[in-house]
Amino acid sequence: MGCFYDRGLKFSCNGCRYCCGVEPGYVFLCEADIARLCAFLHMERGQFLSTYCRRTAESGFRYSLLEKTRNDCIFLTEKGCAVYEARPVQCRTYPFWDTIVKDRQSWEAEGAFCPGINHGKTHSKREIEEQMAMSMLRHMGVWE
């Protein structure tokens, strides 16, 4: 028996920005994320971390992006993500996280908040599993 996304899942970001704010949360950074963002912003690591990050004990001691008022990501602007080309893996792989694609109910529940779910481009099972693998490796701190 296969999984519910054997034939793929539809998802296209429509720019609603819900995943970039509204509710408090964490955007965890792996070392590759930090390096990519530092290069993109032309900043030294220490300056980047002290300006845009917080240290958290959630899931071990790691860095997460700061939030502005209303829980918006520090990089969210009226025009969208200011660091889109260098955005963290957590952002790149959404909504193909193991907690969201574990079953149809979880996928549909996320769709209640994300209007891009079940709309737009069909992502193949292979694409979904590649995104999940990247997300899992980043979560474990080993994705580079």
Short mmCIF file of C-alpha atoms in Angstrom, two decimals:
data_model
loop_
_atom_site.label_atom_id
_atom_site.label_comp_id
_atom_site.label_asym_id
_atom_site.label_seq_id
_atom_site.Cartn_x
_atom_site.Cartn_y
_atom_site.Cartn_z
CA MET A 1 0.00 0.00 0.00
CA GLY A 2 1.34 3.41 -0.97
CA CYS A 3 1.11 6.75 0.71
CA PHE A 4 -1.59 9.31 0.06
CA TYR A 5 0.70 11.40 -2.15
CA ASP A 6 1.77 8.61 -4.53
CA ARG A 7 0.27 10.61 -7.40
CA GLY A 8 1.73 13.86 -6.15
CA LEU A 9 0.30 16.89 -4.39
CA LYS A 10 -0.72 20.28 -5.68
CA PHE A 11 0.93 23.32 -4.18
CA SER A 12 1.80 26.78 -5.42
CA CYS A 13 2.62 29.68 -3.15
CA ASN A 14 0.21 32.54 -3.76
CA GLY A 15 2.14 35.00 -1.61
CA CYS A 16 -0.35 35.17 1.25
CA ARG A 17 2.58 35.27 3.71
CA TYR A 18 0.73 33.32 6.39
CA CYS A 19 3.70 30.98 6.85
CA CYS A 20 5.97 34.04 7.25
CA GLY A 21 4.09 35.52 10.17
CA VAL A 22 0.75 35.76 11.90
CA GLU A 23 1.51 33.03 14.46
CA PRO A 24 4.65 32.87 16.61
CA GLY A 25 7.16 30.20 15.73
CA TYR A 26 10.70 29.38 14.80
CA VAL A 27 12.64 29.51 11.57
CA PHE A 28 15.55 27.30 12.54
CA LEU A 29 18.83 27.83 10.73
CA CYS A 30 21.42 25.24 9.83
CA GLU A 31 25.01 26.27 9.16
CA ALA A 32 24.41 26.34 5.40
CA ASP A 33 21.47 28.72 5.93
CA ILE A 34 23.62 31.04 8.05
CA ALA A 35 26.44 31.03 5.50
CA ARG A 36 24.07 31.64 2.57
CA LEU A 37 22.28 34.50 4.37
CA CYS A 38 25.59 36.08 5.46
CA ALA A 39 26.85 36.02 1.88
CA PHE A 40 23.57 37.38 0.53
CA LEU A 41 23.52 40.22 3.06
CA HIS A 42 27.30 40.82 2.89
CA MET A 43 27.60 40.38 6.65
CA GLU A 44 30.00 38.62 8.96
CA ARG A 45 28.55 35.66 10.85
CA GLY A 46 28.66 37.35 14.27
CA GLN A 47 26.99 40.50 13.00
CA PHE A 48 24.28 38.48 11.22
CA LEU A 49 23.54 36.36 14.29
CA SER A 50 23.35 39.34 16.65
CA THR A 51 21.21 41.38 14.24
CA TYR A 52 18.75 38.83 12.88
CA CYS A 53 18.78 35.76 15.13
CA ARG A 54 17.94 34.46 18.55
CA ARG A 55 19.35 31.47 20.33
CA THR A 56 16.75 28.92 21.34
CA ALA A 57 16.71 25.77 23.43
CA GLU A 58 13.86 24.42 21.29
CA SER A 59 15.08 21.20 19.61
CA GLY A 60 18.53 21.72 21.11
CA PHE A 61 20.46 24.97 21.21
CA ARG A 62 20.10 26.45 17.76
CA TYR A 63 19.54 29.74 16.04
CA SER A 64 16.17 30.94 14.80
CA LEU A 65 15.31 34.10 12.89
CA LEU A 66 13.89 36.94 14.94
CA GLU A 67 10.29 37.98 14.63
CA LYS A 68 8.90 41.48 14.31
CA THR A 69 5.67 42.66 15.86
CA ARG A 70 2.66 40.55 14.89
CA ASN A 71 5.03 37.55 14.70
CA ASP A 72 6.23 38.42 11.19
CA CYS A 73 9.62 37.10 10.14
CA ILE A 74 12.38 39.68 10.45
CA PHE A 75 12.84 39.51 6.67
CA LEU A 76 9.17 39.87 5.70
CA THR A 77 8.45 43.18 3.95
CA GLU A 78 5.39 44.59 2.23
CA LYS A 79 6.88 43.29 -1.04
CA GLY A 80 7.54 39.80 0.33
CA CYS A 81 10.68 38.08 1.54
CA ALA A 82 13.71 40.38 1.49
CA VAL A 83 16.06 37.37 1.32
CA TYR A 84 13.96 35.09 -0.90
CA GLU A 85 16.90 33.93 -3.04
CA ALA A 86 18.84 32.97 0.12
CA ARG A 87 15.90 31.91 2.31
CA PRO A 88 16.43 29.12 4.85
CA VAL A 89 15.80 25.48 4.00
CA GLN A 90 12.82 25.48 6.36
CA CYS A 91 11.20 28.09 4.13
CA ARG A 92 12.33 26.44 0.88
CA THR A 93 10.80 23.09 1.74
CA TYR A 94 7.42 24.24 3.06
CA PRO A 95 4.83 22.63 2.96
CA PHE A 96 6.64 19.36 2.29
CA TRP A 97 7.58 18.70 5.90
CA ASP A 98 7.09 15.26 7.44
CA THR A 99 4.55 16.62 9.92
CA ILE A 100 2.42 18.05 7.11
CA VAL A 101 2.61 15.21 4.59
CA LYS A 102 2.43 12.34 7.06
CA ASP A 103 -1.20 11.72 6.09
CA ARG A 104 -4.10 13.23 4.18
CA GLN A 105 -5.63 14.70 7.37
CA SER A 106 -2.46 16.64 8.21
CA TRP A 107 -2.19 17.91 4.64
CA GLU A 108 -5.81 19.06 4.61
CA ALA A 109 -5.47 20.65 8.07
CA GLU A 110 -2.51 22.71 6.83
CA GLY A 111 -4.56 23.64 3.80
CA ALA A 112 -7.04 25.37 6.10
CA PHE A 113 -4.30 27.97 6.76
CA CYS A 114 -2.36 27.85 3.50
CA PRO A 115 -4.38 28.71 0.38
CA GLY A 116 -1.61 27.34 -1.88
CA ILE A 117 -2.21 23.77 -0.74
CA ASN A 118 -4.25 21.75 -3.25
CA HIS A 119 -3.84 24.46 -5.90
CA GLY A 120 -1.39 25.10 -8.70
CA LYS A 121 1.54 22.91 -9.67
CA THR A 122 1.49 19.18 -9.02
CA HIS A 123 4.65 18.05 -7.22
CA SER A 124 5.61 14.43 -7.82
CA LYS A 125 6.14 11.91 -5.05
CA ARG A 126 9.87 12.10 -5.80
CA GLU A 127 9.92 15.91 -5.47
CA ILE A 128 7.96 15.73 -2.21
CA GLU A 129 10.29 13.14 -0.73
CA GLU A 130 13.38 15.11 -1.79
CA GLN A 131 11.97 18.19 -0.05
CA MET A 132 11.13 16.14 3.04
CA ALA A 133 14.64 14.68 3.13
CA MET A 134 16.20 18.13 2.85
CA SER A 135 13.94 19.39 5.63
CA MET A 136 14.77 16.42 7.88
CA LEU A 137 18.52 16.82 7.36
CA ARG A 138 18.26 20.53 8.11
CA HIS A 139 16.26 19.74 11.24
CA MET A 140 19.02 17.40 12.39
CA GLY A 141 21.59 20.09 11.63
CA VAL A 142 23.45 18.05 9.02
CA TRP A 143 22.23 19.63 5.78
CA GLU A 144 24.97 21.66 4.17
#
